[in-house]
mmCIF file of C-alpha atoms in Angstrom:
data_model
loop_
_atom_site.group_PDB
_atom_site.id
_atom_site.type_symbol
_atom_site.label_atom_id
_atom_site.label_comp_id
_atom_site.label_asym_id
_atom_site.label_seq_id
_atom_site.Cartn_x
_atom_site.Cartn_y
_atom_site.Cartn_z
ATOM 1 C CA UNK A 1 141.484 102.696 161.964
ATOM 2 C CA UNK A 2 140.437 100.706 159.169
ATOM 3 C CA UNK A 3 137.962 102.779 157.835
ATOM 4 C CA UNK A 4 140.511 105.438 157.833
ATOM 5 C CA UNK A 5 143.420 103.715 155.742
ATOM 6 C CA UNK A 6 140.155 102.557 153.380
ATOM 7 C CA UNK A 7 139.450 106.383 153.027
ATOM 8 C CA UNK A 8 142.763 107.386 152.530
ATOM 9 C CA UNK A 9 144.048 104.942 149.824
ATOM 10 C CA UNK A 10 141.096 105.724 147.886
ATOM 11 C CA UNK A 11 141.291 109.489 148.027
ATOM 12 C CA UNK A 12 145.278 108.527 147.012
ATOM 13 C CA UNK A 13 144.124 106.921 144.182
ATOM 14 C CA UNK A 14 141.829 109.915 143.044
ATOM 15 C CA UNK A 15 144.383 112.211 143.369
ATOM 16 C CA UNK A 16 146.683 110.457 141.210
ATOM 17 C CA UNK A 17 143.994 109.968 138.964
ATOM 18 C CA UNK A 18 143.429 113.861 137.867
ATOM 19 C CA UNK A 19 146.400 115.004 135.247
ATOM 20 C CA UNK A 20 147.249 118.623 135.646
ATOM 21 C CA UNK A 21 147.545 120.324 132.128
ATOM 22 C CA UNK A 22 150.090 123.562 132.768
ATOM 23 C CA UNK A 23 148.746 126.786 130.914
ATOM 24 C CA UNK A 24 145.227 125.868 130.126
ATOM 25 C CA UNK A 25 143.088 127.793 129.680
ATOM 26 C CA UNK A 26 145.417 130.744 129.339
ATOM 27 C CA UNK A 27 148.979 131.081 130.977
ATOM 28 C CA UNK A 28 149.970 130.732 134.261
ATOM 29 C CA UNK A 29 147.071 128.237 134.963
ATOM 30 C CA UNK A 30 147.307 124.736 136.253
ATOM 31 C CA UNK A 31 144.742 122.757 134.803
ATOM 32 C CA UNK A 32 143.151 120.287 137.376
ATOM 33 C CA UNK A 33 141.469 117.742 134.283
ATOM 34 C CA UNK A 34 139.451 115.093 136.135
ATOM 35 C CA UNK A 35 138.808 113.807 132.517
ATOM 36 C CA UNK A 36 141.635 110.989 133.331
ATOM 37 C CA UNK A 37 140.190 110.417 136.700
ATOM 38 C CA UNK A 38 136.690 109.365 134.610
ATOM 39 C CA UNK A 39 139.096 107.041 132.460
ATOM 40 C CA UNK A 40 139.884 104.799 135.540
ATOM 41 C CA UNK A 41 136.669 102.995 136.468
ATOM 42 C CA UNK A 42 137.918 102.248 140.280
ATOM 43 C CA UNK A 43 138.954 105.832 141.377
ATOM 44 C CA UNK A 44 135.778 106.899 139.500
ATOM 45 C CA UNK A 45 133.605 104.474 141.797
ATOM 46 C CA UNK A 46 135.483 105.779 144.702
ATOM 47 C CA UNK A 47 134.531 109.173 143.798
ATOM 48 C CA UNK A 48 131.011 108.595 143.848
ATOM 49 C CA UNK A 49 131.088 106.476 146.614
ATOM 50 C CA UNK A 50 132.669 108.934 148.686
ATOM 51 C CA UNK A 51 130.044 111.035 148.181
ATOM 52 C CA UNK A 52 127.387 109.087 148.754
ATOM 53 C CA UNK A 53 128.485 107.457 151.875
ATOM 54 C CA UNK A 54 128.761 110.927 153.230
ATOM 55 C CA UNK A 55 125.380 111.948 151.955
ATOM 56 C CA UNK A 56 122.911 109.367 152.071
ATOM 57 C CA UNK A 57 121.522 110.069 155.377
ATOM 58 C CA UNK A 58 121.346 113.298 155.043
ATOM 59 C CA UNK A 59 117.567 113.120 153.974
ATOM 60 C CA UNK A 60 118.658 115.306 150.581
ATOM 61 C CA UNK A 61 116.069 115.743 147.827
ATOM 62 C CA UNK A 62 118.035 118.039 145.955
ATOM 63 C CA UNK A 63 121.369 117.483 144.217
ATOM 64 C CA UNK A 64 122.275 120.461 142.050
ATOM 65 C CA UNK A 65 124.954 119.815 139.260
ATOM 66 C CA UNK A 66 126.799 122.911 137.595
ATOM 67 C CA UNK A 67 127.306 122.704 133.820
ATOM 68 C CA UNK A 68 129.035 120.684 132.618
ATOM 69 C CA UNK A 69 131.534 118.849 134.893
ATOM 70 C CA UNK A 70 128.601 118.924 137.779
ATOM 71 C CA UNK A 71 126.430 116.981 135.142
ATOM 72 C CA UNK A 72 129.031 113.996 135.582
ATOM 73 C CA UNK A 73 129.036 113.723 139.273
ATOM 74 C CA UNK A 74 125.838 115.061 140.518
ATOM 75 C CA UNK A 75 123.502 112.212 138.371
ATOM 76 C CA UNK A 76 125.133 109.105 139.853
ATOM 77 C CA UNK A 77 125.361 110.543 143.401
ATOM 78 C CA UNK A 78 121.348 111.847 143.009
ATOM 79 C CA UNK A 79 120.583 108.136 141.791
ATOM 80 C CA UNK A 80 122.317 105.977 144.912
ATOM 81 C CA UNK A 81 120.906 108.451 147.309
ATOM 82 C CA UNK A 82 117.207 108.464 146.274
ATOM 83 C CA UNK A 83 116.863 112.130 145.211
ATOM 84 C CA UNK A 84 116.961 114.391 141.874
ATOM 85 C CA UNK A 85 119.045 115.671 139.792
ATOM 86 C CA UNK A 86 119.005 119.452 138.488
ATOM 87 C CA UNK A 87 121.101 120.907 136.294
ATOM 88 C CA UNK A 88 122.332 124.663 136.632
ATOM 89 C CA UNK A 89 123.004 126.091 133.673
ATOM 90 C CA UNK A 90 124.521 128.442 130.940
ATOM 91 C CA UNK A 91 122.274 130.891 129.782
ATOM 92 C CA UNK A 92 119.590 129.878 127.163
ATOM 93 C CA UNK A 93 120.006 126.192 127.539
ATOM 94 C CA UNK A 94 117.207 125.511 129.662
ATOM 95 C CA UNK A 95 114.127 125.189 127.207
ATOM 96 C CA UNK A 96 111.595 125.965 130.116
ATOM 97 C CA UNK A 97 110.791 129.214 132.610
ATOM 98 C CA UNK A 98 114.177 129.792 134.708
ATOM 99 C CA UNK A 99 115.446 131.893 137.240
ATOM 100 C CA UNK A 100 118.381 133.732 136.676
ATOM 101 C CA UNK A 101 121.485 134.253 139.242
ATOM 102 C CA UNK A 102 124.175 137.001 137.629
ATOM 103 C CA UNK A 103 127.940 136.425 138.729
ATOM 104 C CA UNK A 104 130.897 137.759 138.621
ATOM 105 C CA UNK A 105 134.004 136.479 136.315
ATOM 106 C CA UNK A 106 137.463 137.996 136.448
ATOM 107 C CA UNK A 107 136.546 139.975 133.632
ATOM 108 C CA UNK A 108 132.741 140.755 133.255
ATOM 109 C CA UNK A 109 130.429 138.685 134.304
ATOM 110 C CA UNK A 110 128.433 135.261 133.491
ATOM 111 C CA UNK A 111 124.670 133.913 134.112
ATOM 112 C CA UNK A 112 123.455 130.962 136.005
ATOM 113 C CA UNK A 113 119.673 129.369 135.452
ATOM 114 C CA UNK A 114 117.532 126.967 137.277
ATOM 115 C CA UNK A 115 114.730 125.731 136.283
ATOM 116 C CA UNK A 116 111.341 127.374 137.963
ATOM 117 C CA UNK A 117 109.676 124.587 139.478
ATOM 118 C CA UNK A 118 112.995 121.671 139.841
ATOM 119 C CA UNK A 119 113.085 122.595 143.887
ATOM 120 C CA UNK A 120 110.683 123.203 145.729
ATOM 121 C CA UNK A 121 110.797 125.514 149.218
ATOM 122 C CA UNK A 122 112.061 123.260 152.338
ATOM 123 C CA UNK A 123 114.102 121.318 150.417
ATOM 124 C CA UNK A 124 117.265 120.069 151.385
ATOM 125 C CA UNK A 125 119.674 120.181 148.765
ATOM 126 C CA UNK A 126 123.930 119.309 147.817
ATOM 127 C CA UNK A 127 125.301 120.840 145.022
ATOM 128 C CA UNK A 128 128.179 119.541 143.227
ATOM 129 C CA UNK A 129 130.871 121.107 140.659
ATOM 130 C CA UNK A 130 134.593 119.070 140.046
ATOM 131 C CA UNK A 131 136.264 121.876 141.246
ATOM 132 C CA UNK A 132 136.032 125.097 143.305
ATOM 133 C CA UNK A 133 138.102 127.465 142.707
ATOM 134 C CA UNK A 134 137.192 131.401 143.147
ATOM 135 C CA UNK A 135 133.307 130.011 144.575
ATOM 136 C CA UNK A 136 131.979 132.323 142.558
ATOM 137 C CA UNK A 137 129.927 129.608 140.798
ATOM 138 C CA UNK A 138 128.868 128.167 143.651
ATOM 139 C CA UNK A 139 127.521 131.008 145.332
ATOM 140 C CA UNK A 140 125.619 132.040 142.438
ATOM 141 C CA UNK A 141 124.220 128.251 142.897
ATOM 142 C CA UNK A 142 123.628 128.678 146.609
ATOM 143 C CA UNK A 143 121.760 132.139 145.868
ATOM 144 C CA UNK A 144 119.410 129.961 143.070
ATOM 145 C CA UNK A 145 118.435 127.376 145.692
ATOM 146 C CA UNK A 146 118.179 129.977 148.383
ATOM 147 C CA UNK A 147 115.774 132.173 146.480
ATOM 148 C CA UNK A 148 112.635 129.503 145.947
ATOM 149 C CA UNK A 149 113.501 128.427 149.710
ATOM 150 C CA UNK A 150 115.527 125.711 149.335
ATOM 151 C CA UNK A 151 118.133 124.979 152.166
ATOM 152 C CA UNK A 152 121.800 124.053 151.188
ATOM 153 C CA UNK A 153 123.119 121.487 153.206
ATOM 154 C CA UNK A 154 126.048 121.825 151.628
ATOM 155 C CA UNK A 155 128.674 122.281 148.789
ATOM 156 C CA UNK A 156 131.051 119.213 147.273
ATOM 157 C CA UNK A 157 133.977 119.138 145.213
ATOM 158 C CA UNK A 158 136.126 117.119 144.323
ATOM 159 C CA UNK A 159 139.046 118.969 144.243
ATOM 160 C CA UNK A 160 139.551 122.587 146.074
ATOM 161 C CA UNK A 161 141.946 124.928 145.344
ATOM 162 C CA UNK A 162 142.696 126.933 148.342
ATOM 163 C CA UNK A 163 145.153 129.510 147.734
ATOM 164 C CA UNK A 164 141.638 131.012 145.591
ATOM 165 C CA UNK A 165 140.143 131.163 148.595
ATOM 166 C CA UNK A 166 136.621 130.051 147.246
ATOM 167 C CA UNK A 167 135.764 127.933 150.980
ATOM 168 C CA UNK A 168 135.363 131.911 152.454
ATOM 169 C CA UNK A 169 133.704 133.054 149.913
ATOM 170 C CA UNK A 170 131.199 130.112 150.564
ATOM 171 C CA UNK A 171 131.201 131.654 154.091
ATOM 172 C CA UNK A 172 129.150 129.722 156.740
ATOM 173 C CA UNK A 173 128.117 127.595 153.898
ATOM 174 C CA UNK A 174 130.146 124.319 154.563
ATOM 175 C CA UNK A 175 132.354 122.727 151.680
ATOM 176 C CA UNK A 176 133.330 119.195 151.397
ATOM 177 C CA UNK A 177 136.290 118.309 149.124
ATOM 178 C CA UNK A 178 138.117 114.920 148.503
ATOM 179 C CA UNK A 179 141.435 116.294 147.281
ATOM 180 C CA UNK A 180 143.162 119.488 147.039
ATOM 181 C CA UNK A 181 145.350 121.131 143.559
ATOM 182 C CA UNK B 1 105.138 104.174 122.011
ATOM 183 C CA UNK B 2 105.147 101.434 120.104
ATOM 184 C CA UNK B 3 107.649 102.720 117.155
ATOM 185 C CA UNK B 4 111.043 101.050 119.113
ATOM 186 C CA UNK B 5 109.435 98.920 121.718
ATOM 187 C CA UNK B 6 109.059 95.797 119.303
ATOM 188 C CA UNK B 7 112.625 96.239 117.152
ATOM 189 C CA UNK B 8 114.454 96.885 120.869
ATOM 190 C CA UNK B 9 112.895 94.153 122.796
ATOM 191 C CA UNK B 10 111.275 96.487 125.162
ATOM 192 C CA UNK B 11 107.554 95.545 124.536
ATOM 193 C CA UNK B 12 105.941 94.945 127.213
ATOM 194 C CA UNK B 13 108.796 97.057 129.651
ATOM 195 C CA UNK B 14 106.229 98.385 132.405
ATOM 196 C CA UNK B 15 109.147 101.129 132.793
ATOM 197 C CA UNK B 16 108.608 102.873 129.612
ATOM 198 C CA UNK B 17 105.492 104.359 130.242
ATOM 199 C CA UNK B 18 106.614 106.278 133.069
ATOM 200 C CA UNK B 19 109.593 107.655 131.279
ATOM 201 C CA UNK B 20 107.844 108.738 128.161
ATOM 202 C CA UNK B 21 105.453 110.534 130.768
ATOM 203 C CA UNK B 22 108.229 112.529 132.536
ATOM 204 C CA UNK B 23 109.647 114.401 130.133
ATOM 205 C CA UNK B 24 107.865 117.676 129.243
ATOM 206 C CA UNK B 25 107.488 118.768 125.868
ATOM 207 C CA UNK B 26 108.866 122.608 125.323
ATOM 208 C CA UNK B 27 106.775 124.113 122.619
ATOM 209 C CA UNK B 28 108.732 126.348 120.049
ATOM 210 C CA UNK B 29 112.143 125.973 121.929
ATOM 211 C CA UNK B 30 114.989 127.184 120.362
ATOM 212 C CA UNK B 31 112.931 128.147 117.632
ATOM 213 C CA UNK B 32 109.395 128.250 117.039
ATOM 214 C CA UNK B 33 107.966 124.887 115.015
ATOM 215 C CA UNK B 34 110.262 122.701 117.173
ATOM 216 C CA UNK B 35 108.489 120.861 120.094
ATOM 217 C CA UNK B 36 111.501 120.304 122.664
ATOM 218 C CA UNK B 37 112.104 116.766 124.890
ATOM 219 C CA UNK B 38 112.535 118.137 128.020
ATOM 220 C CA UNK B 39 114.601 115.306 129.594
ATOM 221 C CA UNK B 40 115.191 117.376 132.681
ATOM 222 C CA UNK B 41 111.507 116.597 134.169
ATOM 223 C CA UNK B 42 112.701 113.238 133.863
ATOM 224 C CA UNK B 43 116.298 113.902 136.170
ATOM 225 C CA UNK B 44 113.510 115.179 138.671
ATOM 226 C CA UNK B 45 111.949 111.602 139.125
ATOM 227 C CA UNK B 46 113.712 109.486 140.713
ATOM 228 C CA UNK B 47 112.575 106.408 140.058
ATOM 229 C CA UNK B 48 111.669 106.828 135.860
ATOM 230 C CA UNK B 49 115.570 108.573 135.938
ATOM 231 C CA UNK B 50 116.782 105.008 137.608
ATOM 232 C CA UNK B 51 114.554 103.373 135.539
ATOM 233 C CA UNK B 52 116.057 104.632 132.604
ATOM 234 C CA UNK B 53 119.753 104.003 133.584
ATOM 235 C CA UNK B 54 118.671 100.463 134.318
ATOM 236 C CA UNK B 55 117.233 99.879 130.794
ATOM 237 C CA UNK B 56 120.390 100.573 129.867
ATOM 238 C CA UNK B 57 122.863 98.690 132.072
ATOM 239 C CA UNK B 58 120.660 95.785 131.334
ATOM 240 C CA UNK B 59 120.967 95.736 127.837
ATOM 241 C CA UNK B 60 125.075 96.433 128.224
ATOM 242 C CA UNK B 61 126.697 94.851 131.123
ATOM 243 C CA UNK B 62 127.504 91.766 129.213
ATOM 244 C CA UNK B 63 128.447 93.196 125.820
ATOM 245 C CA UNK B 64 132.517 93.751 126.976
ATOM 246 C CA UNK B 65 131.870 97.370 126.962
ATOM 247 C CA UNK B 66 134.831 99.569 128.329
ATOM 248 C CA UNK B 67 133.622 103.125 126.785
ATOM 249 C CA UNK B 68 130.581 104.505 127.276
ATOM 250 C CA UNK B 69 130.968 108.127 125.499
ATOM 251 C CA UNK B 70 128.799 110.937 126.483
ATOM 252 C CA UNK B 71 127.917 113.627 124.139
ATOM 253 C CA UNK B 72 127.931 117.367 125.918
ATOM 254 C CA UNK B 73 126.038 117.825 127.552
ATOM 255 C CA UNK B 74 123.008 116.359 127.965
ATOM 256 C CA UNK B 75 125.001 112.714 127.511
ATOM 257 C CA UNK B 76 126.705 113.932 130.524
ATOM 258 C CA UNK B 77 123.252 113.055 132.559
ATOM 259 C CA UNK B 78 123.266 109.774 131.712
ATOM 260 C CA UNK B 79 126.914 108.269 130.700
ATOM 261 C CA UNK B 80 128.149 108.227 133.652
ATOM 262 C CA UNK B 81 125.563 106.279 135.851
ATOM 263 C CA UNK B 82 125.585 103.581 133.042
ATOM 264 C CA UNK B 83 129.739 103.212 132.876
ATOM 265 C CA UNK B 84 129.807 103.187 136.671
ATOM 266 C CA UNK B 85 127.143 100.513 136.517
ATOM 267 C CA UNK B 86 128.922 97.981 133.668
ATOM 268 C CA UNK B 87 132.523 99.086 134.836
ATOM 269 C CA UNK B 88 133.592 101.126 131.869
ATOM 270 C CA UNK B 89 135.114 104.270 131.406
ATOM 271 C CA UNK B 90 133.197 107.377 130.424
ATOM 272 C CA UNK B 91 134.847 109.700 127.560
ATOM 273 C CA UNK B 92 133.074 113.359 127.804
ATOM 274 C CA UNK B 93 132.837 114.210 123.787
ATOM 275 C CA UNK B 94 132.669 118.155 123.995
ATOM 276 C CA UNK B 95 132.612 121.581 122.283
ATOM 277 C CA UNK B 96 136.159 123.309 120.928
ATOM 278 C CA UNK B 97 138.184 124.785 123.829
ATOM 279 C CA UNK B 98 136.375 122.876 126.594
ATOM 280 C CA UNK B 99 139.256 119.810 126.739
ATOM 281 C CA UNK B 100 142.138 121.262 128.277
ATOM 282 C CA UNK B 101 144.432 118.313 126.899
ATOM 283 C CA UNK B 102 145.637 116.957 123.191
ATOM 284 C CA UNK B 103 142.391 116.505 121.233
ATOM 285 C CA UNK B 104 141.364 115.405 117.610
ATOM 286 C CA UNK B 105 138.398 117.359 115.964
ATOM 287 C CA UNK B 106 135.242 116.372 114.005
ATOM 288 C CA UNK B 107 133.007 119.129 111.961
ATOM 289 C CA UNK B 108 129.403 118.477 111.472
ATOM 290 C CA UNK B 109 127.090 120.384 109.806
ATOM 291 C CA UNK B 110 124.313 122.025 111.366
ATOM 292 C CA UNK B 111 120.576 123.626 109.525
ATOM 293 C CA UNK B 112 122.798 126.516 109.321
ATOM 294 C CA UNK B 113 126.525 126.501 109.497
ATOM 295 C CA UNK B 114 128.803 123.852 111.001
ATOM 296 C CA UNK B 115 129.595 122.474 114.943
ATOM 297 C CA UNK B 116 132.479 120.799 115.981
ATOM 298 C CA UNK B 117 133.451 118.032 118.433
ATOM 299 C CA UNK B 118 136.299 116.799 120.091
ATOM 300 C CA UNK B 119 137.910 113.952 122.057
ATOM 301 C CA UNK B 120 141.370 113.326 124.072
ATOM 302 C CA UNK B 121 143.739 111.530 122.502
ATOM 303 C CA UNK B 122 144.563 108.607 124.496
ATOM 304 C CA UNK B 123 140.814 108.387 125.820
ATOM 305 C CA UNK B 124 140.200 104.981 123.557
ATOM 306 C CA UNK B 125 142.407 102.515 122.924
ATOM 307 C CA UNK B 126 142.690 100.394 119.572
ATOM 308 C CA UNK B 127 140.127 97.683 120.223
ATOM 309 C CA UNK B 128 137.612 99.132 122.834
ATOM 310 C CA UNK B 129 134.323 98.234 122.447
ATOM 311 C CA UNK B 130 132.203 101.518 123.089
ATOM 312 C CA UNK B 131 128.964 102.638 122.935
ATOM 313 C CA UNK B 132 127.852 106.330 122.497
ATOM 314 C CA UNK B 133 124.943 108.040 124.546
ATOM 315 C CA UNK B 134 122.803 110.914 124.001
ATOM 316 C CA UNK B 135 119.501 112.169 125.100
ATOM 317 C CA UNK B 136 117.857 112.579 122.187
ATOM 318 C CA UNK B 137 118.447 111.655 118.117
ATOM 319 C CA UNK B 138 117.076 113.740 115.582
ATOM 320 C CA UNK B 139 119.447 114.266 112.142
ATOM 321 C CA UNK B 140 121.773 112.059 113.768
ATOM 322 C CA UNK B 141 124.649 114.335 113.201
ATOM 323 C CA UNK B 142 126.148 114.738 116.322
ATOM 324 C CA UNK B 143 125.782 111.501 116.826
ATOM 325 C CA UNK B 144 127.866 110.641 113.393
ATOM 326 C CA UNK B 145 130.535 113.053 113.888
ATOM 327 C CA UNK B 146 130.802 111.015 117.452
ATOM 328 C CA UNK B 147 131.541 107.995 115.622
ATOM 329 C CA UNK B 148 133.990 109.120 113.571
ATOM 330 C CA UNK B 149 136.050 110.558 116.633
ATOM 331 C CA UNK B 150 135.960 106.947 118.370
ATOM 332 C CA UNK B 151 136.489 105.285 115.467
ATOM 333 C CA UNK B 152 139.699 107.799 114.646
ATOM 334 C CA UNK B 153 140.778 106.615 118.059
ATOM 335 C CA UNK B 154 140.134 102.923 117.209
ATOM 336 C CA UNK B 155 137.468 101.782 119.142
ATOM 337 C CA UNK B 156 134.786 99.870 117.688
ATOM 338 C CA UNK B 157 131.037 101.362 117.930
ATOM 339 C CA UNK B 158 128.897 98.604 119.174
ATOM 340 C CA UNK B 159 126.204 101.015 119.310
ATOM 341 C CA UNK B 160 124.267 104.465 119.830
ATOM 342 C CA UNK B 161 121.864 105.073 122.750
ATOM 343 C CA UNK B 162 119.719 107.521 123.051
ATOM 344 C CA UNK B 163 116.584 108.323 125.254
ATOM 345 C CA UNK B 164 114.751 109.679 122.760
ATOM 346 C CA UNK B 165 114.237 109.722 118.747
ATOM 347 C CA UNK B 166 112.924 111.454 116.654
ATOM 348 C CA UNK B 167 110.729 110.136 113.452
ATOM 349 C CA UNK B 168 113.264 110.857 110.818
ATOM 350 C CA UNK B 169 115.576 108.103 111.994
ATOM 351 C CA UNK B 170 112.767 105.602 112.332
ATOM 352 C CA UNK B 171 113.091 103.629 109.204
ATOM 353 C CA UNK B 172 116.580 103.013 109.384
ATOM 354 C CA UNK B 173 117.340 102.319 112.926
ATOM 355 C CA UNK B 174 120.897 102.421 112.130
ATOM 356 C CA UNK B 175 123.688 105.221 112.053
ATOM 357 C CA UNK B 176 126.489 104.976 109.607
ATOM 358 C CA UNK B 177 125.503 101.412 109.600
ATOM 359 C CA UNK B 178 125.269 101.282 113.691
ATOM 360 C CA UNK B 179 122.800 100.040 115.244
ATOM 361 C CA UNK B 180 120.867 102.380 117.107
ATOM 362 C CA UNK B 181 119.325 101.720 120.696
ATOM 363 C CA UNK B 182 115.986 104.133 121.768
ATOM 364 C CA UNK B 183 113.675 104.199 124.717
ATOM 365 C CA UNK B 184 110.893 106.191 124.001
ATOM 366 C CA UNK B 185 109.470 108.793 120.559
ATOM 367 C CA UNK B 186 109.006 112.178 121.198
ATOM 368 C CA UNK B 187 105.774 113.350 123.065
ATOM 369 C CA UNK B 188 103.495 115.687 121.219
#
């Protein structure tokens, strides 16, 4: 199918476009850097586009990025698809009232904020991140959204790592990735 | 309104208006005195956030731009749109420890203490034309150390872009003797 072997050679091109940097950020971990992927204007455009082709008619409002690589991806997909952007963030970085979402880490744990007032309840919303790896992120994201009534049509990567096993920690929340590490 | 309208060629820009008007104004955020540009109101309309992007695609998609530098990580919000848009690349400029690859290192100094950014080696080559986006100006010393890091790497700063700026870079209009590009002042 055409549309197919279009798909394909462009997710091939992606793929070779992320460099994997061994033992960063601590040994033993393969790196998936989609800074080299941004560096290639074509396989960046593909990105996006891939995206938004899936998303468009999906009647989203909402398109959550997570801090920081979410802040590259989510803008230009919330821009071609008519809806807006809203950053989830580190702790203390949001100047305004924000709800809070605690989450676990390997050691300890981490905080994720949302703005009160970016969504609003009925919503129909995408969030984005580069990668998923544990989901842990994610579902402290999907918990965010959920909380001021917001429905989560779904989660997108661009690259999944699967022996983490993050897609069932999403549980019936679907996940749509481009590549795998 | 009217302090970079006239020197920017925007006078006139129906657009600007409903920018300036969507971005909330923090009051005593981080600390108290300082009156924060909430660009995030902004992200949340959809047409003043295209609006904006468009202001600046227009005013660089024939200026042989191939870098359009982001500074973390509010730059992050906008860089991107505007390199996809004019067909450049977009180099992330970030806090230590956040690049997993080869980086070189700029120190800035801060009110109190000093910051640090960083770039990839290999992100620029000799020659690139870039420009350099922020949301918002104020000392300009982020902005500076950014610069330096391209300009380490070789590339040529055509210019700085920013959404906002603040009053104390008003009279010059220029960073280390770059020109500096701004949409609207700061809302009271």
């Amino acid at each position: 199918m055409a549309s197919q072997d279009g798909e394909d050679q462009r997710l091939q091109k992606i793929a070779s476009a992320i460099r994997v940097i061994p033992n960063f950020p601590k040994p033993g971990i393969m790196f998936q850097d989609i800074t080299t992927l941004l560096l290639d204007p074509t396989a960046f455009k593909d990105t996006i586009d891939l995206f938004v082709e899936r998303y468009r008619s999906k009647d989203i409002s909402v398109v959550a990025g997570i801090e920081a690589r979410g802040f590259i991806f989510g803008p230009p997909i919330a821009l071609a698809i008519g809806a807006k952007f809203v950053p989830m963030r580190k702790p203390n970085k949001l100047p305004g009232e924000v709800i809070s979402e605690e989450y676990s880490l390997e050691y300890g744990t981490d905080k994720m904020e949302m703005h009160v007032g970016a969504v609003r309840a009925g919503e129909r919303a995408l969030i984005i991140d580069d990668l998923i790896a544990t989901g842990g992120t994610l579902c402290a994201a999907i918990r965010l959204l959920e909380r001021v009534g917001v429905e989560v049509v779904e989660c997108a990567c661009v690259i999944e790592l699967p022996e983490l096993k993050g897609r069932d920690r999403l549980g019936d929340r679907p996940l749509f990735v481009l590549v795998e590490g | 309104m009217e302090m970079f309208k006239r020197e920017n060629g925007l006078h006139g820009d129906p657009r600007l208006e409903g920018i300036s008007e969507a971005i909330r104004v923090v009051p005593h955020f981080p600390i108290p005195g300082i009156m924060f540009q909430d660009i995030t109101t902004l992200l949340l309309d959809h047409k003043a956030f295209k609006d904006t992007v468009d202001i600046f695609v227009d005013r660089y998609r024939d200026m042989d731009i191939s870098v359009v530098a982001g500074v973390e990580a509010r730059g992050f919000m906008f860089g991107p749109s505007i390199a996809l848009a004019i067909g450049a690349k977009f180099v992330p400029l970030r806090k230590p420890k956040k690049l997993p690859g080869e980086v070189i290192s700029e120190d800035y100094v801060l009110e109190y203490g000093i910051d640090c950014l960083q770039m990839h080696v290999g992100a620029v080559q000799p020659g690139e034309r870039a420009i350099i986006i922020d949301d918002l100006i104020a000392t300009g010393g982020t902005l500076s150390a950014a610069i330096k890091l391209l300009e380490r790497g070789g590339a040529e700063v055509i210019e700085c872009a920013c959404v906002v700026g603040l009053p104390e870079i008003k009279e010059e209009r220029r960073l280390n003797g770059k020109p500096l590009y701004i949409l609207v002042e700061p809302r009271q």
